[in-house]
Amino acid sequence: MPIDPSQTLEQLGGQRWPDPPPDTTSLVKAVHELRRRPVGDLRPDELARLITQDVGLPWLLPIAVRILCDTAPGQAAGGWYDDDLLYAVVTRNPRVWEQFSDLAHELRRAVETLVDLSRYVRDEAETFLGSLPEAPTAGVFWAAPESRAVWEALPPTVMAAIARCDAERLEVERSRVVPHVRERMTAPVYSVAHRFASWERLARRMEPGWAGEDYSISAYGNDLDSRDALEQVMRALPAETGEGLLPQLLGRLDARFRASTLPDPERSLRLWARPAAEGPEEELGEWWRRKPVRAPWAG
């Protein structure tokens, strides 16, 4: 469920701890105090302290992962990045990540872009990456049968254009990772096929009957970002695609998304799902101005 940033861990968990004994450690006193603070007011170092103690993980891990993912793109250029928060997150027990599989793979994508991490963080980050099971895919089109069917029917000219888009995206992704990871990258994570499949899965998640894996609201923001990227993809395709298979597929998926959402003039989800690219509100795609009738992260 979306996390109300004005609530404390005590309110979110429905459990108030008694005051710690007077002679307890400063760490224990700090944890008790932080549990009584609104989670939206917690600084990264305070999040790290709580996460390291395995306190409030269902509510704090999504917040921490969002911070890490938001700041990862600027890290290679010397932007701010919190190694302590990263360390706290990646050192959680692998069984924790089994409960938050979508969140784990979202974090994985961010970690793989990082460069120049200190050794103690790099070693733990690599251990985290190695402990994750493969993403729940049977190829990129898992749970996206409509996209798969269209891909199998695309003409060679369109497939060649898609390959060019993917090659450009691969170079972008390779430029963001450390050398030993770069050498292993032969295909982009965010391929054109991935973008379409993600958009179809989101449409399916919001329809009755979805029985897939757990899904977080931060992953929802990523899927809306993928829809943004499809605008650029469609402009890069050959003119002869015009009214072809891919535009038709995108139109159908957009219609399914629209049918499962309502206008959201209050931008009620913007605290948790924000566009990766800043810009005027009126220039955002309509998907950012709607909210699910049936929230896919609710159950």
PDB file of C-alpha atoms in Angstrom:
ATOM      1  CA  MET A   1       0.000   0.000   0.000  1.00  0.00           C
ATOM      2  CA  PRO A   2       1.125   3.601  -0.469  1.00  0.00           C
ATOM      3  CA  ILE A   3       2.881   4.822   2.648  1.00  0.00           C
ATOM      4  CA  ASP A   4       1.485   7.897   4.370  1.00  0.00           C
ATOM      5  CA  PRO A   5       4.653   9.933   5.054  1.00  0.00           C
ATOM      6  CA  SER A   6       2.954  11.773   7.917  1.00  0.00           C
ATOM      7  CA  GLN A   7       2.572   8.564   9.938  1.00  0.00           C
ATOM      8  CA  THR A   8       5.136   7.055  12.272  1.00  0.00           C
ATOM      9  CA  LEU A   9       6.329   3.467  12.312  1.00  0.00           C
ATOM     10  CA  GLU A  10       4.297   2.998  15.468  1.00  0.00           C
ATOM     11  CA  GLN A  11       1.163   4.114  13.623  1.00  0.00           C
ATOM     12  CA  LEU A  12       1.915   2.144  10.470  1.00  0.00           C
ATOM     13  CA  GLY A  13       2.675  -1.036  12.383  1.00  0.00           C
ATOM     14  CA  GLY A  14      -0.012  -0.543  15.008  1.00  0.00           C
ATOM     15  CA  GLN A  15       2.424  -1.254  17.829  1.00  0.00           C
ATOM     16  CA  ARG A  16       3.791   1.139  20.422  1.00  0.00           C
ATOM     17  CA  TRP A  17       6.982   0.125  22.146  1.00  0.00           C
ATOM     18  CA  PRO A  18       7.374   0.929  25.841  1.00  0.00           C
ATOM     19  CA  ASP A  19       9.998   3.499  26.739  1.00  0.00           C
ATOM     20  CA  PRO A  20      13.497   1.969  26.885  1.00  0.00           C
ATOM     21  CA  PRO A  21      15.153   1.494  30.282  1.00  0.00           C
ATOM     22  CA  PRO A  22      17.205   4.510  31.447  1.00  0.00           C
ATOM     23  CA  ASP A  23      20.457   2.540  31.349  1.00  0.00           C
ATOM     24  CA  THR A  24      20.024   1.208  27.804  1.00  0.00           C
ATOM     25  CA  THR A  25      22.400   2.011  24.932  1.00  0.00           C
ATOM     26  CA  SER A  26      22.216   5.171  22.846  1.00  0.00           C
ATOM     27  CA  LEU A  27      21.385   3.034  19.793  1.00  0.00           C
ATOM     28  CA  VAL A  28      18.319   1.546  21.445  1.00  0.00           C
ATOM     29  CA  LYS A  29      17.176   4.996  22.593  1.00  0.00           C
ATOM     30  CA  ALA A  30      17.642   6.364  19.071  1.00  0.00           C
ATOM     31  CA  VAL A  31      15.633   3.536  17.486  1.00  0.00           C
ATOM     32  CA  HIS A  32      12.759   4.105  19.915  1.00  0.00           C
ATOM     33  CA  GLU A  33      12.791   7.827  19.164  1.00  0.00           C
ATOM     34  CA  LEU A  34      12.906   7.344  15.396  1.00  0.00           C
ATOM     35  CA  ARG A  35       9.925   4.974  15.489  1.00  0.00           C
ATOM     36  CA  ARG A  36       7.881   7.907  16.798  1.00  0.00           C
ATOM     37  CA  ARG A  37       8.859  10.271  13.995  1.00  0.00           C
ATOM     38  CA  PRO A  38       6.860  10.585  10.729  1.00  0.00           C
ATOM     39  CA  VAL A  39       8.576   8.338   8.198  1.00  0.00           C
ATOM     40  CA  GLY A  40       8.553  11.167   5.659  1.00  0.00           C
ATOM     41  CA  ASP A  41      10.744  13.240   7.996  1.00  0.00           C
ATOM     42  CA  LEU A  42      13.459  10.614   8.403  1.00  0.00           C
ATOM     43  CA  ARG A  43      16.853  11.518   6.947  1.00  0.00           C
ATOM     44  CA  PRO A  44      18.795   8.922   4.936  1.00  0.00           C
ATOM     45  CA  ASP A  45      21.159   8.301   7.855  1.00  0.00           C
ATOM     46  CA  GLU A  46      18.165   7.727  10.144  1.00  0.00           C
ATOM     47  CA  LEU A  47      16.602   5.354   7.617  1.00  0.00           C
ATOM     48  CA  ALA A  48      19.912   3.494   7.479  1.00  0.00           C
ATOM     49  CA  ARG A  49      20.025   3.181  11.271  1.00  0.00           C
ATOM     50  CA  LEU A  50      16.542   1.692  11.435  1.00  0.00           C
ATOM     51  CA  ILE A  51      17.001  -0.596   8.428  1.00  0.00           C
ATOM     52  CA  THR A  52      20.276  -1.918   9.809  1.00  0.00           C
ATOM     53  CA  GLN A  53      18.330  -2.961  12.916  1.00  0.00           C
ATOM     54  CA  ASP A  54      15.608  -4.564  10.731  1.00  0.00           C
ATOM     55  CA  VAL A  55      13.058  -2.125  12.114  1.00  0.00           C
ATOM     56  CA  GLY A  56      10.067  -1.161   9.976  1.00  0.00           C
ATOM     57  CA  LEU A  57      11.345  -2.824   6.793  1.00  0.00           C
ATOM     58  CA  PRO A  58       7.938  -3.086   5.019  1.00  0.00           C
ATOM     59  CA  TRP A  59       7.608   0.710   5.179  1.00  0.00           C
ATOM     60  CA  LEU A  60      11.214   1.891   5.139  1.00  0.00           C
ATOM     61  CA  LEU A  61      12.679  -0.258   2.361  1.00  0.00           C
ATOM     62  CA  PRO A  62      10.423   1.259  -0.347  1.00  0.00           C
ATOM     63  CA  ILE A  63      11.388   4.759   0.829  1.00  0.00           C
ATOM     64  CA  ALA A  64      15.089   3.903   0.909  1.00  0.00           C
ATOM     65  CA  VAL A  65      15.064   2.196  -2.490  1.00  0.00           C
ATOM     66  CA  ARG A  66      13.317   5.187  -4.028  1.00  0.00           C
ATOM     67  CA  ILE A  67      15.994   7.528  -2.633  1.00  0.00           C
ATOM     68  CA  LEU A  68      18.765   5.286  -3.953  1.00  0.00           C
ATOM     69  CA  CYS A  69      17.149   4.943  -7.378  1.00  0.00           C
ATOM     70  CA  ASP A  70      16.504   8.686  -7.620  1.00  0.00           C
ATOM     71  CA  THR A  71      20.128   9.559  -6.850  1.00  0.00           C
ATOM     72  CA  ALA A  72      21.846   6.739  -8.782  1.00  0.00           C
ATOM     73  CA  PRO A  73      21.743   8.454 -12.215  1.00  0.00           C
ATOM     74  CA  GLY A  74      23.802  11.415 -10.956  1.00  0.00           C
ATOM     75  CA  GLN A  75      26.339   9.385  -8.997  1.00  0.00           C
ATOM     76  CA  ALA A  76      28.775   8.870 -11.882  1.00  0.00           C
ATOM     77  CA  ALA A  77      28.840  12.635 -12.475  1.00  0.00           C
ATOM     78  CA  GLY A  78      29.795  13.320  -8.871  1.00  0.00           C
ATOM     79  CA  GLY A  79      26.296  13.767  -7.537  1.00  0.00           C
ATOM     80  CA  TRP A  80      25.258  12.979  -3.983  1.00  0.00           C
ATOM     81  CA  TYR A  81      24.851   9.302  -3.138  1.00  0.00           C
ATOM     82  CA  ASP A  82      24.457   7.779   0.299  1.00  0.00           C
ATOM     83  CA  ASP A  83      26.809   4.821   0.710  1.00  0.00           C
ATOM     84  CA  ASP A  84      25.599   4.176   4.258  1.00  0.00           C
ATOM     85  CA  LEU A  85      21.982   3.883   3.157  1.00  0.00           C
ATOM     86  CA  LEU A  86      22.995   1.610   0.273  1.00  0.00           C
ATOM     87  CA  TYR A  87      25.014  -0.560   2.674  1.00  0.00           C
ATOM     88  CA  ALA A  88      22.075  -0.844   5.085  1.00  0.00           C
ATOM     89  CA  VAL A  89      19.714  -1.880   2.289  1.00  0.00           C
ATOM     90  CA  VAL A  90      21.890  -4.408   0.428  1.00  0.00           C
ATOM     91  CA  THR A  91      22.963  -6.177   3.621  1.00  0.00           C
ATOM     92  CA  ARG A  92      19.448  -7.288   4.560  1.00  0.00           C
ATOM     93  CA  ASN A  93      18.886 -11.024   4.744  1.00  0.00           C
ATOM     94  CA  PRO A  94      18.108 -12.564   1.323  1.00  0.00           C
ATOM     95  CA  ARG A  95      14.845 -13.859   2.792  1.00  0.00           C
ATOM     96  CA  VAL A  96      13.749 -10.231   3.149  1.00  0.00           C
ATOM     97  CA  TRP A  97      14.149  -9.709  -0.587  1.00  0.00           C
ATOM     98  CA  GLU A  98      12.077 -12.806  -1.297  1.00  0.00           C
ATOM     99  CA  GLN A  99       9.175 -10.883   0.216  1.00  0.00           C
ATOM    100  CA  PHE A 100       9.917  -7.764  -1.842  1.00  0.00           C
ATOM    101  CA  SER A 101      10.947  -9.233  -5.189  1.00  0.00           C
ATOM    102  CA  ASP A 102       9.894  -6.274  -7.368  1.00  0.00           C
ATOM    103  CA  LEU A 103      11.644  -3.880  -5.016  1.00  0.00           C
ATOM    104  CA  ALA A 104      14.791  -6.022  -5.106  1.00  0.00           C
ATOM    105  CA  HIS A 105      14.960  -5.970  -8.895  1.00  0.00           C
ATOM    106  CA  GLU A 106      14.287  -2.234  -8.945  1.00  0.00           C
ATOM    107  CA  LEU A 107      17.244  -1.780  -6.600  1.00  0.00           C
ATOM    108  CA  ARG A 108      19.296  -4.171  -8.713  1.00  0.00           C
ATOM    109  CA  ARG A 109      18.924  -1.924 -11.762  1.00  0.00           C
ATOM    110  CA  ALA A 110      20.141   1.064  -9.751  1.00  0.00           C
ATOM    111  CA  VAL A 111      23.083  -0.775  -8.145  1.00  0.00           C
ATOM    112  CA  GLU A 112      24.316  -1.971 -11.531  1.00  0.00           C
ATOM    113  CA  THR A 113      24.716   1.639 -12.682  1.00  0.00           C
ATOM    114  CA  LEU A 114      26.955   2.730  -9.796  1.00  0.00           C
ATOM    115  CA  VAL A 115      30.650   3.482 -10.157  1.00  0.00           C
ATOM    116  CA  ASP A 116      33.531   4.201  -7.756  1.00  0.00           C
ATOM    117  CA  LEU A 117      31.904   2.702  -4.681  1.00  0.00           C
ATOM    118  CA  SER A 118      34.155   2.182  -1.704  1.00  0.00           C
ATOM    119  CA  ARG A 119      35.324  -1.413  -1.335  1.00  0.00           C
ATOM    120  CA  TYR A 120      33.205  -2.234   1.710  1.00  0.00           C
ATOM    121  CA  VAL A 121      30.040  -1.111  -0.064  1.00  0.00           C
ATOM    122  CA  ARG A 122      31.030  -2.596  -3.435  1.00  0.00           C
ATOM    123  CA  ASP A 123      31.626  -6.036  -1.945  1.00  0.00           C
ATOM    124  CA  GLU A 124      28.255  -6.040  -0.211  1.00  0.00           C
ATOM    125  CA  ALA A 125      26.496  -4.701  -3.300  1.00  0.00           C
ATOM    126  CA  GLU A 126      27.980  -7.469  -5.428  1.00  0.00           C
ATOM    127  CA  THR A 127      26.941 -10.043  -2.828  1.00  0.00           C
ATOM    128  CA  PHE A 128      23.415  -8.605  -2.968  1.00  0.00           C
ATOM    129  CA  LEU A 129      23.362  -8.851  -6.777  1.00  0.00           C
ATOM    130  CA  GLY A 130      24.625 -12.422  -6.663  1.00  0.00           C
ATOM    131  CA  SER A 131      22.001 -13.472  -4.107  1.00  0.00           C
ATOM    132  CA  LEU A 132      19.018 -12.367  -6.182  1.00  0.00           C
ATOM    133  CA  PRO A 133      17.183 -14.979  -8.190  1.00  0.00           C
ATOM    134  CA  GLU A 134      16.685 -14.230 -11.837  1.00  0.00           C
ATOM    135  CA  ALA A 135      13.813 -11.893 -12.544  1.00  0.00           C
ATOM    136  CA  PRO A 136      10.547 -13.840 -12.898  1.00  0.00           C
ATOM    137  CA  THR A 137      10.695 -13.983 -16.676  1.00  0.00           C
ATOM    138  CA  ALA A 138      10.277 -16.519 -19.375  1.00  0.00           C
ATOM    139  CA  GLY A 139      11.872 -14.087 -21.754  1.00  0.00           C
ATOM    140  CA  VAL A 140      11.052 -10.401 -21.819  1.00  0.00           C
ATOM    141  CA  PHE A 141       7.390 -11.069 -22.691  1.00  0.00           C
ATOM    142  CA  TRP A 142       6.443 -12.906 -19.492  1.00  0.00           C
ATOM    143  CA  ALA A 143       2.760 -12.191 -18.777  1.00  0.00           C
ATOM    144  CA  ALA A 144       2.609  -9.997 -21.911  1.00  0.00           C
ATOM    145  CA  PRO A 145       1.051 -12.247 -24.581  1.00  0.00           C
ATOM    146  CA  GLU A 146      -0.324  -9.411 -26.712  1.00  0.00           C
ATOM    147  CA  SER A 147       3.102  -7.817 -27.067  1.00  0.00           C
ATOM    148  CA  ARG A 148       4.684 -11.192 -27.793  1.00  0.00           C
ATOM    149  CA  ALA A 149       2.218 -11.875 -30.603  1.00  0.00           C
ATOM    150  CA  VAL A 150       2.872  -8.491 -32.196  1.00  0.00           C
ATOM    151  CA  TRP A 151       6.655  -8.945 -31.955  1.00  0.00           C
ATOM    152  CA  GLU A 152       6.434 -12.239 -33.813  1.00  0.00           C
ATOM    153  CA  ALA A 153       4.631 -10.482 -36.678  1.00  0.00           C
ATOM    154  CA  LEU A 154       6.800  -7.371 -37.052  1.00  0.00           C
ATOM    155  CA  PRO A 155       8.368  -6.822 -40.488  1.00  0.00           C
ATOM    156  CA  PRO A 156      12.171  -6.739 -40.890  1.00  0.00           C
ATOM    157  CA  THR A 157      12.307  -2.962 -41.388  1.00  0.00           C
ATOM    158  CA  VAL A 158      10.669  -2.348 -38.014  1.00  0.00           C
ATOM    159  CA  MET A 159      12.820  -4.955 -36.289  1.00  0.00           C
ATOM    160  CA  ALA A 160      15.922  -3.261 -37.701  1.00  0.00           C
ATOM    161  CA  ALA A 161      14.750   0.095 -36.348  1.00  0.00           C
ATOM    162  CA  ILE A 162      14.077  -1.476 -32.955  1.00  0.00           C
ATOM    163  CA  ALA A 163      17.578  -2.965 -32.989  1.00  0.00           C
ATOM    164  CA  ARG A 164      19.028   0.517 -33.581  1.00  0.00           C
ATOM    165  CA  CYS A 165      17.015   1.906 -30.639  1.00  0.00           C
ATOM    166  CA  ASP A 166      18.215  -0.938 -28.444  1.00  0.00           C
ATOM    167  CA  ALA A 167      21.845  -0.414 -29.488  1.00  0.00           C
ATOM    168  CA  GLU A 168      21.648   3.247 -28.504  1.00  0.00           C
ATOM    169  CA  ARG A 169      20.036   2.346 -25.187  1.00  0.00           C
ATOM    170  CA  LEU A 170      22.711  -0.279 -24.498  1.00  0.00           C
ATOM    171  CA  GLU A 171      25.444   2.332 -24.861  1.00  0.00           C
ATOM    172  CA  VAL A 172      23.630   4.596 -22.403  1.00  0.00           C
ATOM    173  CA  GLU A 173      23.347   1.783 -19.867  1.00  0.00           C
ATOM    174  CA  ARG A 174      26.942   0.638 -20.411  1.00  0.00           C
ATOM    175  CA  SER A 175      28.194   4.166 -19.755  1.00  0.00           C
ATOM    176  CA  ARG A 176      26.706   4.059 -16.260  1.00  0.00           C
ATOM    177  CA  VAL A 177      28.282   0.887 -14.914  1.00  0.00           C
ATOM    178  CA  VAL A 178      31.666  -0.211 -13.656  1.00  0.00           C
ATOM    179  CA  PRO A 179      33.994  -1.827 -16.250  1.00  0.00           C
ATOM    180  CA  HIS A 180      33.640  -5.445 -15.115  1.00  0.00           C
ATOM    181  CA  VAL A 181      29.839  -5.148 -15.389  1.00  0.00           C
ATOM    182  CA  ARG A 182      30.055  -3.269 -18.696  1.00  0.00           C
ATOM    183  CA  GLU A 183      31.939  -6.149 -20.295  1.00  0.00           C
ATOM    184  CA  ARG A 184      29.077  -8.559 -19.572  1.00  0.00           C
ATOM    185  CA  MET A 185      26.325  -6.328 -20.980  1.00  0.00           C
ATOM    186  CA  THR A 186      25.255  -7.409 -24.447  1.00  0.00           C
ATOM    187  CA  ALA A 187      21.636  -6.223 -24.411  1.00  0.00           C
ATOM    188  CA  PRO A 188      19.929  -3.304 -22.672  1.00  0.00           C
ATOM    189  CA  VAL A 189      17.818  -3.853 -19.590  1.00  0.00           C
ATOM    190  CA  TYR A 190      15.324  -1.298 -20.883  1.00  0.00           C
ATOM    191  CA  SER A 191      14.900  -2.576 -24.430  1.00  0.00           C
ATOM    192  CA  VAL A 192      11.981  -1.567 -26.642  1.00  0.00           C
ATOM    193  CA  ALA A 193      10.460  -5.005 -26.072  1.00  0.00           C
ATOM    194  CA  HIS A 194      10.853  -4.552 -22.306  1.00  0.00           C
ATOM    195  CA  ARG A 195       9.071  -1.181 -22.451  1.00  0.00           C
ATOM    196  CA  PHE A 196       6.067  -2.633 -24.292  1.00  0.00           C
ATOM    197  CA  ALA A 197       5.929  -5.742 -22.100  1.00  0.00           C
ATOM    198  CA  SER A 198       6.096  -3.645 -18.916  1.00  0.00           C
ATOM    199  CA  TRP A 199       3.274  -1.444 -20.137  1.00  0.00           C
ATOM    200  CA  GLU A 200       1.124  -4.468 -20.958  1.00  0.00           C
ATOM    201  CA  ARG A 201       1.833  -6.062 -17.562  1.00  0.00           C
ATOM    202  CA  LEU A 202       0.836  -2.857 -15.798  1.00  0.00           C
ATOM    203  CA  ALA A 203      -2.453  -2.770 -17.700  1.00  0.00           C
ATOM    204  CA  ARG A 204      -3.051  -6.420 -16.748  1.00  0.00           C
ATOM    205  CA  ARG A 205      -2.137  -5.833 -13.096  1.00  0.00           C
ATOM    206  CA  MET A 206      -4.914  -3.278 -12.753  1.00  0.00           C
ATOM    207  CA  GLU A 207      -7.549  -5.539 -14.280  1.00  0.00           C
ATOM    208  CA  PRO A 208      -9.455  -8.186 -12.268  1.00  0.00           C
ATOM    209  CA  GLY A 209      -7.857 -11.605 -12.080  1.00  0.00           C
ATOM    210  CA  TRP A 210      -4.157 -10.714 -11.961  1.00  0.00           C
ATOM    211  CA  ALA A 211      -2.306 -13.299  -9.875  1.00  0.00           C
ATOM    212  CA  GLY A 212       1.267 -12.236 -10.441  1.00  0.00           C
ATOM    213  CA  GLU A 213       4.040 -11.382  -8.004  1.00  0.00           C
ATOM    214  CA  ASP A 214       4.034  -8.597  -5.427  1.00  0.00           C
ATOM    215  CA  TYR A 215       4.237  -5.098  -6.839  1.00  0.00           C
ATOM    216  CA  SER A 216       5.323  -1.824  -5.220  1.00  0.00           C
ATOM    217  CA  ILE A 217       4.128   1.690  -5.881  1.00  0.00           C
ATOM    218  CA  SER A 218       7.695   2.735  -6.736  1.00  0.00           C
ATOM    219  CA  ALA A 219       7.657   0.070  -9.485  1.00  0.00           C
ATOM    220  CA  TYR A 220       4.448   1.715 -10.714  1.00  0.00           C
ATOM    221  CA  GLY A 221       6.374   4.960 -11.175  1.00  0.00           C
ATOM    222  CA  ASN A 222       9.020   3.080 -13.157  1.00  0.00           C
ATOM    223  CA  ASP A 223       6.356   1.619 -15.443  1.00  0.00           C
ATOM    224  CA  LEU A 224       4.930   5.083 -16.094  1.00  0.00           C
ATOM    225  CA  ASP A 225       8.473   6.210 -16.942  1.00  0.00           C
ATOM    226  CA  SER A 226       8.646   3.318 -19.423  1.00  0.00           C
ATOM    227  CA  ARG A 227       5.501   4.654 -21.068  1.00  0.00           C
ATOM    228  CA  ASP A 228       7.232   8.036 -21.366  1.00  0.00           C
ATOM    229  CA  ALA A 229      10.146   6.313 -23.102  1.00  0.00           C
ATOM    230  CA  LEU A 230       7.789   4.715 -25.618  1.00  0.00           C
ATOM    231  CA  GLU A 231       6.984   8.198 -26.940  1.00  0.00           C
ATOM    232  CA  GLN A 232      10.616   8.571 -28.001  1.00  0.00           C
ATOM    233  CA  VAL A 233      10.691   5.032 -29.378  1.00  0.00           C
ATOM    234  CA  MET A 234       7.684   5.623 -31.598  1.00  0.00           C
ATOM    235  CA  ARG A 235       9.237   8.792 -33.034  1.00  0.00           C
ATOM    236  CA  ALA A 236      12.424   6.860 -33.857  1.00  0.00           C
ATOM    237  CA  LEU A 237      10.653   4.132 -35.837  1.00  0.00           C
ATOM    238  CA  PRO A 238      10.424   4.262 -39.634  1.00  0.00           C
ATOM    239  CA  ALA A 239       7.702   6.428 -41.110  1.00  0.00           C
ATOM    240  CA  GLU A 240       6.158   3.405 -42.809  1.00  0.00           C
ATOM    241  CA  THR A 241       5.080   2.030 -39.442  1.00  0.00           C
ATOM    242  CA  GLY A 242       2.407   4.765 -39.545  1.00  0.00           C
ATOM    243  CA  GLU A 243      -0.700   2.837 -38.682  1.00  0.00           C
ATOM    244  CA  GLY A 244       1.242  -0.403 -38.293  1.00  0.00           C
ATOM    245  CA  LEU A 245       1.376  -3.089 -35.640  1.00  0.00           C
ATOM    246  CA  LEU A 246       3.339  -1.220 -32.956  1.00  0.00           C
ATOM    247  CA  PRO A 247       1.202   1.951 -32.967  1.00  0.00           C
ATOM    248  CA  GLN A 248      -1.897  -0.233 -32.862  1.00  0.00           C
ATOM    249  CA  LEU A 249      -0.484  -2.238 -29.952  1.00  0.00           C
ATOM    250  CA  LEU A 250       0.385   0.902 -28.029  1.00  0.00           C
ATOM    251  CA  GLY A 251      -3.095   2.294 -28.651  1.00  0.00           C
ATOM    252  CA  ARG A 252      -4.719  -0.868 -27.293  1.00  0.00           C
ATOM    253  CA  LEU A 253      -2.509  -0.925 -24.204  1.00  0.00           C
ATOM    254  CA  ASP A 254      -3.187   2.758 -23.557  1.00  0.00           C
ATOM    255  CA  ALA A 255      -6.916   2.071 -23.831  1.00  0.00           C
ATOM    256  CA  ARG A 256      -6.643  -0.771 -21.304  1.00  0.00           C
ATOM    257  CA  PHE A 257      -4.725   1.484 -18.913  1.00  0.00           C
ATOM    258  CA  ARG A 258      -7.305   4.237 -19.353  1.00  0.00           C
ATOM    259  CA  ALA A 259     -10.193   1.828 -18.703  1.00  0.00           C
ATOM    260  CA  SER A 260      -8.633   0.759 -15.378  1.00  0.00           C
ATOM    261  CA  THR A 261      -7.882   4.276 -14.119  1.00  0.00           C
ATOM    262  CA  LEU A 262      -9.641   7.455 -13.102  1.00  0.00           C
ATOM    263  CA  PRO A 263      -8.684  11.116 -13.509  1.00  0.00           C
ATOM    264  CA  ASP A 264      -6.521  12.246 -10.601  1.00  0.00           C
ATOM    265  CA  PRO A 265      -6.502  16.063 -10.638  1.00  0.00           C
ATOM    266  CA  GLU A 266      -5.183  16.092  -7.040  1.00  0.00           C
ATOM    267  CA  ARG A 267      -2.078  14.113  -8.132  1.00  0.00           C
ATOM    268  CA  SER A 268      -2.685  11.884  -5.118  1.00  0.00           C
ATOM    269  CA  LEU A 269       0.083   9.419  -6.052  1.00  0.00           C
ATOM    270  CA  ARG A 270       2.789  11.951  -6.807  1.00  0.00           C
ATOM    271  CA  LEU A 271       4.441  11.547  -3.400  1.00  0.00           C
ATOM    272  CA  TRP A 272       5.298   7.951  -4.272  1.00  0.00           C
ATOM    273  CA  ALA A 273       5.341   7.810  -8.085  1.00  0.00           C
ATOM    274  CA  ARG A 274       7.157  10.705  -9.716  1.00  0.00           C
ATOM    275  CA  PRO A 275       8.372  11.247 -13.288  1.00  0.00           C
ATOM    276  CA  ALA A 276      12.093  10.661 -13.727  1.00  0.00           C
ATOM    277  CA  ALA A 277      12.358  13.725 -15.976  1.00  0.00           C
ATOM    278  CA  GLU A 278      11.349  17.008 -14.403  1.00  0.00           C
ATOM    279  CA  GLY A 279       9.178  19.246 -16.520  1.00  0.00           C
ATOM    280  CA  PRO A 280       5.972  21.297 -16.620  1.00  0.00           C
ATOM    281  CA  GLU A 281       2.947  19.382 -15.405  1.00  0.00           C
ATOM    282  CA  GLU A 282       1.015  20.124 -18.585  1.00  0.00           C
ATOM    283  CA  GLU A 283       3.688  18.400 -20.671  1.00  0.00           C
ATOM    284  CA  LEU A 284       3.408  15.081 -18.826  1.00  0.00           C
ATOM    285  CA  GLY A 285       1.619  12.166 -20.451  1.00  0.00           C
ATOM    286  CA  GLU A 286      -1.950  11.534 -19.375  1.00  0.00           C
ATOM    287  CA  TRP A 287      -0.861   8.403 -17.472  1.00  0.00           C
ATOM    288  CA  TRP A 288       0.698  10.676 -14.829  1.00  0.00           C
ATOM    289  CA  ARG A 289      -2.658  12.393 -14.331  1.00  0.00           C
ATOM    290  CA  ARG A 290      -4.668   9.244 -13.624  1.00  0.00           C
ATOM    291  CA  LYS A 291      -4.870   6.766 -10.746  1.00  0.00           C
ATOM    292  CA  PRO A 292      -5.800   3.069 -10.698  1.00  0.00           C
ATOM    293  CA  VAL A 293      -9.348   2.024  -9.886  1.00  0.00           C
ATOM    294  CA  ARG A 294      -7.808  -1.143  -8.442  1.00  0.00           C
ATOM    295  CA  ALA A 295      -4.360  -0.317  -7.074  1.00  0.00           C
ATOM    296  CA  PRO A 296      -1.967  -3.094  -8.169  1.00  0.00           C
ATOM    297  CA  TRP A 297       0.108  -2.696  -4.995  1.00  0.00           C
ATOM    298  CA  ALA A 298      -2.922  -3.203  -2.721  1.00  0.00           C
ATOM    299  CA  GLY A 299      -3.279  -6.943  -2.757  1.00  0.00           C
TER     300      GLY A 299
END
